[in-house]
CSV table of N, CA and C in Angstrom, one decimal:
chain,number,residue,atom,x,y,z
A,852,UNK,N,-20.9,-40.3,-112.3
A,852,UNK,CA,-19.7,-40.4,-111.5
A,852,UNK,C,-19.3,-41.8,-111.2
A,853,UNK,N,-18.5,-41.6,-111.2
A,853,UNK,CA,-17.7,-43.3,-110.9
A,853,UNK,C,-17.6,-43.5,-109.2
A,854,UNK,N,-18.4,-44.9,-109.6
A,854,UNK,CA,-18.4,-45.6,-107.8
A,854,UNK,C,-17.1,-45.1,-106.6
A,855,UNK,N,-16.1,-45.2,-107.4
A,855,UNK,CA,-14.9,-44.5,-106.4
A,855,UNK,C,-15.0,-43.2,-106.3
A,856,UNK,N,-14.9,-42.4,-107.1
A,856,UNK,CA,-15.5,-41.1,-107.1
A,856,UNK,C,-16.4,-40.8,-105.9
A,857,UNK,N,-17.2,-41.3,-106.2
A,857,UNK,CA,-18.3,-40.8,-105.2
A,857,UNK,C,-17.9,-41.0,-104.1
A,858,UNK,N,-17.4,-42.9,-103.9
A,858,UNK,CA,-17.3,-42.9,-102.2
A,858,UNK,C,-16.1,-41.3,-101.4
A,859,UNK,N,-15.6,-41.1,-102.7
A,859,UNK,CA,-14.5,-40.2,-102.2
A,859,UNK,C,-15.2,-39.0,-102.0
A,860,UNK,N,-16.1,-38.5,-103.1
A,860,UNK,CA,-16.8,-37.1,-102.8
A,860,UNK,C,-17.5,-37.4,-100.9
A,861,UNK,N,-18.3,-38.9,-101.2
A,861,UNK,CA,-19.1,-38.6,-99.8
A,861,UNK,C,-18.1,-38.9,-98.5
A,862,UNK,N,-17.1,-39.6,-98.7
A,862,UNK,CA,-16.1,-39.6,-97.4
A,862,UNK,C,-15.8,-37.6,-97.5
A,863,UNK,N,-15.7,-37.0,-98.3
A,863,UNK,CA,-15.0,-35.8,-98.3
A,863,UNK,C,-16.3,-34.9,-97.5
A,864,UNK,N,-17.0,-35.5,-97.9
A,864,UNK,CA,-18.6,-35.0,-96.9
A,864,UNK,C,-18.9,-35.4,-95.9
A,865,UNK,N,-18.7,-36.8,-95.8
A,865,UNK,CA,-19.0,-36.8,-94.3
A,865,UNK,C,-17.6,-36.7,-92.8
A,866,UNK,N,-16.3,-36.5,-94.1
A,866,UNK,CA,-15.7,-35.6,-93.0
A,866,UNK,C,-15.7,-33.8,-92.7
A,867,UNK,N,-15.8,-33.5,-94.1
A,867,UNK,CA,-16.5,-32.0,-93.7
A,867,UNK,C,-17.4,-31.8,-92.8
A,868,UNK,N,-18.4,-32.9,-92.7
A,868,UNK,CA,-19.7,-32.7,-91.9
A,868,UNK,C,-19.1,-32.9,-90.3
A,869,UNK,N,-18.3,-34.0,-90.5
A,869,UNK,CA,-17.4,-34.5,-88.9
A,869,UNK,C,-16.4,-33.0,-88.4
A,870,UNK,N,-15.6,-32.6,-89.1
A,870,UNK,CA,-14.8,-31.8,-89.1
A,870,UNK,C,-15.7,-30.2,-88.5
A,871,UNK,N,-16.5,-29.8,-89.2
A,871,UNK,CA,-17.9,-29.0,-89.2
A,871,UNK,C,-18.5,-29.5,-88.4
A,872,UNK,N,-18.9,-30.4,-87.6
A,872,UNK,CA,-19.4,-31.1,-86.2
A,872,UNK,C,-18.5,-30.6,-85.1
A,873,UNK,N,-17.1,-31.1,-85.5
A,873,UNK,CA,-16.3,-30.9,-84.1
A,873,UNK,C,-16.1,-29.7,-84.1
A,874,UNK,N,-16.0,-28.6,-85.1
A,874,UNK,CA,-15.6,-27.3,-85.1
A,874,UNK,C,-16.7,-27.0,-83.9
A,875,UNK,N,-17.8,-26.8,-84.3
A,875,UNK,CA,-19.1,-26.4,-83.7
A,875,UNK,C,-19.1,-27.1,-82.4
A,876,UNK,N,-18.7,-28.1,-82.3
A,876,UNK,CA,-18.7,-28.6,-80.8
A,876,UNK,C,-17.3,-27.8,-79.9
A,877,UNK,N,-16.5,-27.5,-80.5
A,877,UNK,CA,-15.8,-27.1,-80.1
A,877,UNK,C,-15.8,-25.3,-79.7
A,878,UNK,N,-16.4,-24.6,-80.8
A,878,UNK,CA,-16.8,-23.5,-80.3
A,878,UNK,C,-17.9,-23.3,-79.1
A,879,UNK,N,-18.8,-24.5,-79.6
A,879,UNK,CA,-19.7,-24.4,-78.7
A,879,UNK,C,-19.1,-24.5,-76.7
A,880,UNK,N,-18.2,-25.8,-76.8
A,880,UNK,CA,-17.4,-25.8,-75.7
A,880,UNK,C,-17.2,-24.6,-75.2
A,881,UNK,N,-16.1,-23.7,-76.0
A,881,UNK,CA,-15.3,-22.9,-75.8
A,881,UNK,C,-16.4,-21.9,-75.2
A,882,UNK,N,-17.7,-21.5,-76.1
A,882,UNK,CA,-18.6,-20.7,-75.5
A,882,UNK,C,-19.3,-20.6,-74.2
A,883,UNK,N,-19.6,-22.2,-74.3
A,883,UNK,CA,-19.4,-22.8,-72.3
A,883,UNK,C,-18.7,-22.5,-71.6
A,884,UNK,N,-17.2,-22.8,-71.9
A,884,UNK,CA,-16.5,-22.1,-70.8
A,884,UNK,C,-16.8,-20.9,-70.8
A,885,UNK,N,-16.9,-19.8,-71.7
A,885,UNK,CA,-16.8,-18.4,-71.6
A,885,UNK,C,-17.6,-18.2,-70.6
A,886,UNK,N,-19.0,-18.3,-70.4
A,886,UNK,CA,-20.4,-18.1,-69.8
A,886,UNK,C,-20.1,-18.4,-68.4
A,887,UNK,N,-19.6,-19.6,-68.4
A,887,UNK,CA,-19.3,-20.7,-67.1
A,887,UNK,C,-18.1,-19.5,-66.0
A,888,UNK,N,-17.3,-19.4,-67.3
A,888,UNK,CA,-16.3,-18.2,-66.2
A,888,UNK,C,-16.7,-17.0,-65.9
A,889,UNK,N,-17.8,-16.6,-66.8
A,889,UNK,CA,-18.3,-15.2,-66.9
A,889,UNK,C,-19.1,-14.9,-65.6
A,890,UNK,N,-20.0,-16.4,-65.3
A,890,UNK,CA,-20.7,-16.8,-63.9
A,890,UNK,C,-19.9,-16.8,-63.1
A,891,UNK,N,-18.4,-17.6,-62.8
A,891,UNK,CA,-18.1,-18.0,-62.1
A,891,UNK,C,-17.2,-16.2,-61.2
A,892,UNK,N,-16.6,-15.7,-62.3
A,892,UNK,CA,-16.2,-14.3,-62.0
A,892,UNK,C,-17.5,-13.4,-61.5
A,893,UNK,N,-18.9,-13.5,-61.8
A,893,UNK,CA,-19.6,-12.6,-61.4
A,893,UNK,C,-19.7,-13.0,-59.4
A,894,UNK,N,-20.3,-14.2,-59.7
A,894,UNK,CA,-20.1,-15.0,-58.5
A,894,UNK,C,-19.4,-14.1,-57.2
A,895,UNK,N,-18.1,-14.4,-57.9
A,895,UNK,CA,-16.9,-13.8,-56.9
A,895,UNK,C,-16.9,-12.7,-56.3
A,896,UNK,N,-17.1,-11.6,-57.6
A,896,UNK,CA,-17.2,-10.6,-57.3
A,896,UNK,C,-18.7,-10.0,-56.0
A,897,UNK,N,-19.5,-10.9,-56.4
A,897,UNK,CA,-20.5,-10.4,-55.6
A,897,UNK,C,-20.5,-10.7,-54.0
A,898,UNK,N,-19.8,-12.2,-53.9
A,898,UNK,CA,-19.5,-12.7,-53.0
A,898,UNK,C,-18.3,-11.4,-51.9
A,899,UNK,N,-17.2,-11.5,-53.2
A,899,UNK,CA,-16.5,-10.1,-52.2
A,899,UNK,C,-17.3,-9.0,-51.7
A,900,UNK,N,-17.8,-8.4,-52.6
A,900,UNK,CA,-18.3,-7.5,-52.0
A,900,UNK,C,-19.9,-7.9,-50.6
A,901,UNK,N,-19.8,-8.9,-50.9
A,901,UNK,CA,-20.7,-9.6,-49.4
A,901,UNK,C,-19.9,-9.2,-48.6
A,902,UNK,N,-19.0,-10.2,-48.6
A,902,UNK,CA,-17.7,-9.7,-47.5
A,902,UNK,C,-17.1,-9.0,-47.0
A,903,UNK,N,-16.7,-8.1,-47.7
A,903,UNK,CA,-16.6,-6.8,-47.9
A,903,UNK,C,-17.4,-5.9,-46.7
A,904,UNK,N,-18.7,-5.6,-47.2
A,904,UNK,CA,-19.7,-5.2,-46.3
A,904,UNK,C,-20.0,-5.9,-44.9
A,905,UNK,N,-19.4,-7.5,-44.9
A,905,UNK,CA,-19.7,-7.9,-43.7
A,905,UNK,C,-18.9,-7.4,-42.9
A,906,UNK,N,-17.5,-7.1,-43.3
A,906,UNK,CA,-16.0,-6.8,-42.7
A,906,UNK,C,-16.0,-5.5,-41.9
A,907,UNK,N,-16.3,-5.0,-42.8
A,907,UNK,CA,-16.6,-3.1,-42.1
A,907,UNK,C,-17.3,-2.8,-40.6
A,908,UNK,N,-18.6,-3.8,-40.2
A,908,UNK,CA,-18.8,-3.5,-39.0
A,908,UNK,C,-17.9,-4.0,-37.8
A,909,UNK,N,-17.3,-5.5,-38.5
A,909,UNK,CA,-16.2,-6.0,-37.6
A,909,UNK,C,-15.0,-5.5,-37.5
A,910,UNK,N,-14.6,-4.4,-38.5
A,910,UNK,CA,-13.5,-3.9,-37.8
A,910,UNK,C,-13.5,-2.4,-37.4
A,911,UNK,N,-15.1,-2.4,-37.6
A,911,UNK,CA,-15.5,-0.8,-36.4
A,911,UNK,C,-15.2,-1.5,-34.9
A,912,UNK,N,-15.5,-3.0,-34.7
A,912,UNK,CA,-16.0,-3.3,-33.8
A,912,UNK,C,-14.5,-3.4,-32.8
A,913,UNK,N,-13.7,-3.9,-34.1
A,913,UNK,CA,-12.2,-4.7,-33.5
A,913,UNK,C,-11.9,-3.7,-32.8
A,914,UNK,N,-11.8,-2.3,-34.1
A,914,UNK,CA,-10.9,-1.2,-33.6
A,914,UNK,C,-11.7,-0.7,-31.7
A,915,UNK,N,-12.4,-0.8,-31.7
A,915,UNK,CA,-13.4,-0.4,-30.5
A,915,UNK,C,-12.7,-0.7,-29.6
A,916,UNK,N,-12.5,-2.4,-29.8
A,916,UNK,CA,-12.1,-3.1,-28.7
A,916,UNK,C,-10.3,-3.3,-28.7
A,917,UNK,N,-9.7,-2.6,-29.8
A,917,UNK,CA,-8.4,-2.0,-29.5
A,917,UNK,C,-8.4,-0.7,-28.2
A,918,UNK,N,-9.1,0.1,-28.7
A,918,UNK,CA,-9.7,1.3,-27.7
A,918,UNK,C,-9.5,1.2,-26.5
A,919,UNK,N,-10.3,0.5,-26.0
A,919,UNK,CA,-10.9,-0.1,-24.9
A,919,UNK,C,-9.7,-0.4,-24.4
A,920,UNK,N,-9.3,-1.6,-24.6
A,920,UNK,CA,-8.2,-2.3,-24.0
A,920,UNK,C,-6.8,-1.6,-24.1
A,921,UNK,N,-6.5,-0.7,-24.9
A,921,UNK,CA,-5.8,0.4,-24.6
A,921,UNK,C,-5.9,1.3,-23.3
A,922,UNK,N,-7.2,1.4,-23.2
A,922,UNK,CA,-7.5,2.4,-22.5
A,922,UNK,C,-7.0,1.6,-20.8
A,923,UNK,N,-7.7,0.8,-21.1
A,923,UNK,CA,-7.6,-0.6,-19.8
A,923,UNK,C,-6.5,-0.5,-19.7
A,924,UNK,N,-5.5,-0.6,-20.1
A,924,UNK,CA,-4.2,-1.0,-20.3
A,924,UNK,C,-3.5,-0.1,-19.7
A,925,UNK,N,-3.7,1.7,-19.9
A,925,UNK,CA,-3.3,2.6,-19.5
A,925,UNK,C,-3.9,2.5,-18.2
A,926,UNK,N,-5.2,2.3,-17.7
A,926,UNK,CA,-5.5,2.5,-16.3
A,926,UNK,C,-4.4,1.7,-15.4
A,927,UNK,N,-4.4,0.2,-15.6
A,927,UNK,CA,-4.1,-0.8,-15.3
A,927,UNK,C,-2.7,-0.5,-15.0
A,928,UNK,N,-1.7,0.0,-15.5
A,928,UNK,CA,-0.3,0.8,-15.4
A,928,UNK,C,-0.4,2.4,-14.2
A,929,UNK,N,-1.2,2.6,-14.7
A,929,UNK,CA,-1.6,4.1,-13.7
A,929,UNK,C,-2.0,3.6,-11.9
A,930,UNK,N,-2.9,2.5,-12.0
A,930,UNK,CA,-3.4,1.7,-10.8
A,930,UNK,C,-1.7,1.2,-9.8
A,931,UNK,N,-1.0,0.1,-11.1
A,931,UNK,CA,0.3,-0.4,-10.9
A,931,UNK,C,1.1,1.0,-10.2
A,932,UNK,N,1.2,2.0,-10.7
A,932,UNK,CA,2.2,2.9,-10.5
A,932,UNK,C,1.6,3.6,-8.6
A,933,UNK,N,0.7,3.6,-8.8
A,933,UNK,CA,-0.6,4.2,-7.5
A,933,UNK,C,0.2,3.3,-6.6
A,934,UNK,N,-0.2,1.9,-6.7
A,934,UNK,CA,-0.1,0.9,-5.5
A,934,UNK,C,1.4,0.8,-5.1
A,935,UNK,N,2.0,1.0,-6.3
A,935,UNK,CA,3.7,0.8,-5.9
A,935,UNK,C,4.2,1.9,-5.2
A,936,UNK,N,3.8,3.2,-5.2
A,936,UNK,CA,4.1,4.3,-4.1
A,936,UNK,C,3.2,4.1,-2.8
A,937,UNK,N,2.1,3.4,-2.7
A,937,UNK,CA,1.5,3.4,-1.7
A,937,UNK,C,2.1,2.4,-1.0
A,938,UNK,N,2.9,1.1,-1.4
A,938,UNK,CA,3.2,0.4,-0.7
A,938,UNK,C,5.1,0.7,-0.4
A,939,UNK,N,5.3,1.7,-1.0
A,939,UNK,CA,6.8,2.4,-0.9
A,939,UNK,C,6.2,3.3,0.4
A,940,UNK,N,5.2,3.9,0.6
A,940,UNK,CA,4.8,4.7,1.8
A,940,UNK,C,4.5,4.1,2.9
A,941,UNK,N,3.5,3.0,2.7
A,941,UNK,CA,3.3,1.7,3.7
A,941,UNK,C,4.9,1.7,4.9
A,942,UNK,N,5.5,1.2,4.1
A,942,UNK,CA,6.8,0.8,4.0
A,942,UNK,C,7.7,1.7,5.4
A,943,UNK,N,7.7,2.6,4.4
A,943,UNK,CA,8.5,4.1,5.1
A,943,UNK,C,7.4,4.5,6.4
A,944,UNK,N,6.2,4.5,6.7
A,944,UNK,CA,5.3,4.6,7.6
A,944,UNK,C,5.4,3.8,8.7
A,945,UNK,N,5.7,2.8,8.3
A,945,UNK,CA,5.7,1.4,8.8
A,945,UNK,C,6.9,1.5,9.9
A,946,UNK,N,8.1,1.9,9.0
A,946,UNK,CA,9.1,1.9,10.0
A,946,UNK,C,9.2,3.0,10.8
A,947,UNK,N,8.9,4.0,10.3
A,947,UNK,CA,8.8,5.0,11.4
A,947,UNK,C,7.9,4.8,12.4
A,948,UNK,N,6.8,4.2,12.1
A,948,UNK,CA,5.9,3.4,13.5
A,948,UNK,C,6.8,2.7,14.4
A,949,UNK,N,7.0,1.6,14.1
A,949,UNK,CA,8.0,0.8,14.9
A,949,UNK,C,9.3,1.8,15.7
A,950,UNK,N,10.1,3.1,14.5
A,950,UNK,CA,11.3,3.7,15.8
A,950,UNK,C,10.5,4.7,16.4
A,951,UNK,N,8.9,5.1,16.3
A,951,UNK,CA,8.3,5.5,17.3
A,951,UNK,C,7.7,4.7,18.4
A,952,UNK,N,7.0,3.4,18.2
A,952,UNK,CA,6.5,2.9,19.1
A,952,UNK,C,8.1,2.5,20.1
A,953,UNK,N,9.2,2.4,19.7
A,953,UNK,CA,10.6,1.7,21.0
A,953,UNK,C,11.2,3.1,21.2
A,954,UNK,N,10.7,4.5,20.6
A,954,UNK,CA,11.3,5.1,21.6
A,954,UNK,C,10.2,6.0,22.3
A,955,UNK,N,8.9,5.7,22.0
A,955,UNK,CA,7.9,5.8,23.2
A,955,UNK,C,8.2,4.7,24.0
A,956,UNK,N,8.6,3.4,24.2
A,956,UNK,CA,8.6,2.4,25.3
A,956,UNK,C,9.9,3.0,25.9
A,957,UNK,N,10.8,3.5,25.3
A,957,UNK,CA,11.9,3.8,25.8
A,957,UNK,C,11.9,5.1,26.6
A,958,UNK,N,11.0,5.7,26.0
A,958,UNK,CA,10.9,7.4,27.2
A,958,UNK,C,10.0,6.5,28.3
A,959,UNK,N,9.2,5.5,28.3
A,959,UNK,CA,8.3,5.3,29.7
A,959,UNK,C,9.1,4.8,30.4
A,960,UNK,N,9.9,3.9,29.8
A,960,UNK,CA,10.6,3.3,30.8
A,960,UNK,C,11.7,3.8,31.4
A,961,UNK,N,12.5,5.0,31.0
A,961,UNK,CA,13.0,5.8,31.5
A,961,UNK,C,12.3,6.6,32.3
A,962,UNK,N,11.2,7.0,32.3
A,962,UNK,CA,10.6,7.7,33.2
A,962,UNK,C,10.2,7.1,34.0
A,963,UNK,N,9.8,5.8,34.3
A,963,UNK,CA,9.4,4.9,35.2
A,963,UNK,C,11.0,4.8,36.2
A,964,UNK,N,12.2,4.7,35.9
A,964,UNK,CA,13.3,4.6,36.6
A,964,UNK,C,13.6,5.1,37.3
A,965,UNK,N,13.0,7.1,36.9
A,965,UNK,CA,13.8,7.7,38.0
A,965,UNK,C,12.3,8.4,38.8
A,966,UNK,N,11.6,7.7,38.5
A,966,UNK,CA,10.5,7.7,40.0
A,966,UNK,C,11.0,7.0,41.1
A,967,UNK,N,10.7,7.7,42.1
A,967,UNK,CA,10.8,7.2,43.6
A,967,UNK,C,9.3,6.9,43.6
A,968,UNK,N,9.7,5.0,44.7
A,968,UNK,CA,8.6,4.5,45.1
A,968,UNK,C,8.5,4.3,46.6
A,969,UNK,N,7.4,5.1,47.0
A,969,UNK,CA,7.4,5.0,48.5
A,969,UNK,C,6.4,4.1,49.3
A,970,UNK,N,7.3,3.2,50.0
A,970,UNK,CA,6.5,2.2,50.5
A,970,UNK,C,5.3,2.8,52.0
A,971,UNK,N,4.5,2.1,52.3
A,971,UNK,CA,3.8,2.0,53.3
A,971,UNK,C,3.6,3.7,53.5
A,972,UNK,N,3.3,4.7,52.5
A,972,UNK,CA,2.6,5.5,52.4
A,972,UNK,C,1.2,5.3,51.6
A,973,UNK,N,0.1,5.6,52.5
A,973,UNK,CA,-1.3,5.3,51.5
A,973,UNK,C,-1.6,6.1,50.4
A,974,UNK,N,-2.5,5.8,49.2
A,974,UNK,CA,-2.1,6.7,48.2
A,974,UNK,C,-3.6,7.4,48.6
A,975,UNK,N,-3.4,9.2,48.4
A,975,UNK,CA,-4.2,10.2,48.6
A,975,UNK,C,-4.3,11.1,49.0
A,976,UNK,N,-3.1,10.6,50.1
A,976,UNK,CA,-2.4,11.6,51.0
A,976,UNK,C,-2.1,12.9,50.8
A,977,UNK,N,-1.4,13.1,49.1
A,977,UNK,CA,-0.8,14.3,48.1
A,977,UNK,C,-1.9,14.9,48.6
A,978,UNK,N,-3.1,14.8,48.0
A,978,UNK,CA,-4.2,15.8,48.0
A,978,UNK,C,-4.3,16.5,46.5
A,979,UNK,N,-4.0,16.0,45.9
A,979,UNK,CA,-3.4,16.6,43.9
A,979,UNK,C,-2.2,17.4,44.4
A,980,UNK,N,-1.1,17.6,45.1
A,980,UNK,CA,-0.1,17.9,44.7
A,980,UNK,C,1.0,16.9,45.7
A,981,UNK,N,1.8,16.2,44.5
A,981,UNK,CA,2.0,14.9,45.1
A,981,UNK,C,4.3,15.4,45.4
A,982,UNK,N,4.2,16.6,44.6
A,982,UNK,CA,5.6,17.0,44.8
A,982,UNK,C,5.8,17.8,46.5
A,983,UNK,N,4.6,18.6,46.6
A,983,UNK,CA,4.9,19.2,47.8
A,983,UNK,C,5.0,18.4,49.1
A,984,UNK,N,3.2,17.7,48.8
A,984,UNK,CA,3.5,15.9,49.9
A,984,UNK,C,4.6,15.4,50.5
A,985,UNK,N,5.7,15.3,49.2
A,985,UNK,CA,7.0,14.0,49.4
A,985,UNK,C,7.9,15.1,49.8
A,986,UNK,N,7.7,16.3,49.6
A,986,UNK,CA,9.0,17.3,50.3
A,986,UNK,C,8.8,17.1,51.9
A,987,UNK,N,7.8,17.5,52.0
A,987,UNK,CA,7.2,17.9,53.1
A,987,UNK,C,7.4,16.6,54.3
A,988,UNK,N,7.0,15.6,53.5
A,988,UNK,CA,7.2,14.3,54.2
A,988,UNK,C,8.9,14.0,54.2
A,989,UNK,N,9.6,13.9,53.4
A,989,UNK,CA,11.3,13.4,53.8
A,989,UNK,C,12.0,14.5,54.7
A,990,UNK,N,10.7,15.9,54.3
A,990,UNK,CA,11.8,16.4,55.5
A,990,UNK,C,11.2,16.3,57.2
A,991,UNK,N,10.1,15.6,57.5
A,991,UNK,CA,9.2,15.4,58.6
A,991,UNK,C,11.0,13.6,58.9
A,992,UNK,N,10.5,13.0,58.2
A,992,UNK,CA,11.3,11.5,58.2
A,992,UNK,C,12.7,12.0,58.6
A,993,UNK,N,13.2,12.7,57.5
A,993,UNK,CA,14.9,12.8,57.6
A,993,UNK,C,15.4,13.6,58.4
A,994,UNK,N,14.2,14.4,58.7
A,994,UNK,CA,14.7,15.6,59.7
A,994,UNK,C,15.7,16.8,59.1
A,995,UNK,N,14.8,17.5,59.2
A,995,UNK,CA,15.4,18.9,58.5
A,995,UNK,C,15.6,20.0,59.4
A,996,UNK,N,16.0,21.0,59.1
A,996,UNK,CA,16.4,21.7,59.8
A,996,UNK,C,15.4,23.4,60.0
C-alpha cells in the first residue's frame, strides 16, 4: 500500500476508534444519567412516603385540636351569652332595689310624720298598750266629758 494510503486507512482508524470512543463515552454518560435519575426518583419517592407517614399523626393531631377549640369556642359563646343575661338581670334587680329601697324610706318617713310626739311623758307608762295610754291621757289633759 502506498504511504498515503495507509496514512489515510489509519486516520480512517483512528477516527473510527475516536468516533467509537465518543459513541461509548456517550452511551456510557447517557447510561449515568439513567441510573443517577433512576436513584434520584427512588430517593424521592421514598422520602415522600417518609413524609407521608410523618403527616398522618400530625393531622390526627391538628384535627384534634380543631375539636377542641371548636368546642372551646362553643363554650366561650354559651359562657358570653350566660353573663350577658345575668348582667341584663343585675341590671333590672338593681333598679328595682333602689325604687324599693326610696319607697321603703318613703313609707318610714311618712309614717314618722303622722306620729304624735308627746313631750314630758316618761316612756313605760303605756304598759304595752300605748293607744289606750294616750286616749286615756288627752282625755284626763283636755278634759272630757
Amino acid at each position: 500500500m502506498p504511504p498515503i494510503l495507509q496514512k489515510a486507512v489509519q486516520a480512517s482508524e483512528s477516527e473510527a476508534k475516536a468516533t467509537s470512543k465518543s459513541s461509548v463515552d456517550a452511551s456510557l454518560l447517557k447510561a449515568f444519567r439513567e441510573i443517577v435519575k433512576e436513584v434520584i426518583q427512588e430517593e424521592n419517592n421514598g422520602l415522600r412516603a417518609e413524609i407521608k407517614q410523618a403527616i398522618c399523626p400530625l393531622r390526627i393531631a391538628l384535627d384534634e385540636c380543631h375539636d377542641k377549640l371548636r368546642s372551646h369556642e362553643e363554650g366561650l359563646n354559651s359562657f358570653d351569652a350566660r353573663l350577658q343575661a345575668m348582667e341584663t338581670r343585675y341590671a333590672n334587680l338593681n333598679s328595682d332595689y333602689k325604687k324599693l329601697q326610696e319607697k321603703t324610706d318613703d313609707l318610714e318617713n311618712r309614717g314618722r310624720r303622722c306620729n304624735l310626739r308627746i313631750i314630758v311623758v316618761p316612756e313605760g307608762l303605756e304598759k304595752g298598750n300605748p293607744t289606750q295610754f294616750i286616749a286615756g291621757l288627752l282625755h284626763d289633759v283636755l278634759g272630757g266629758s
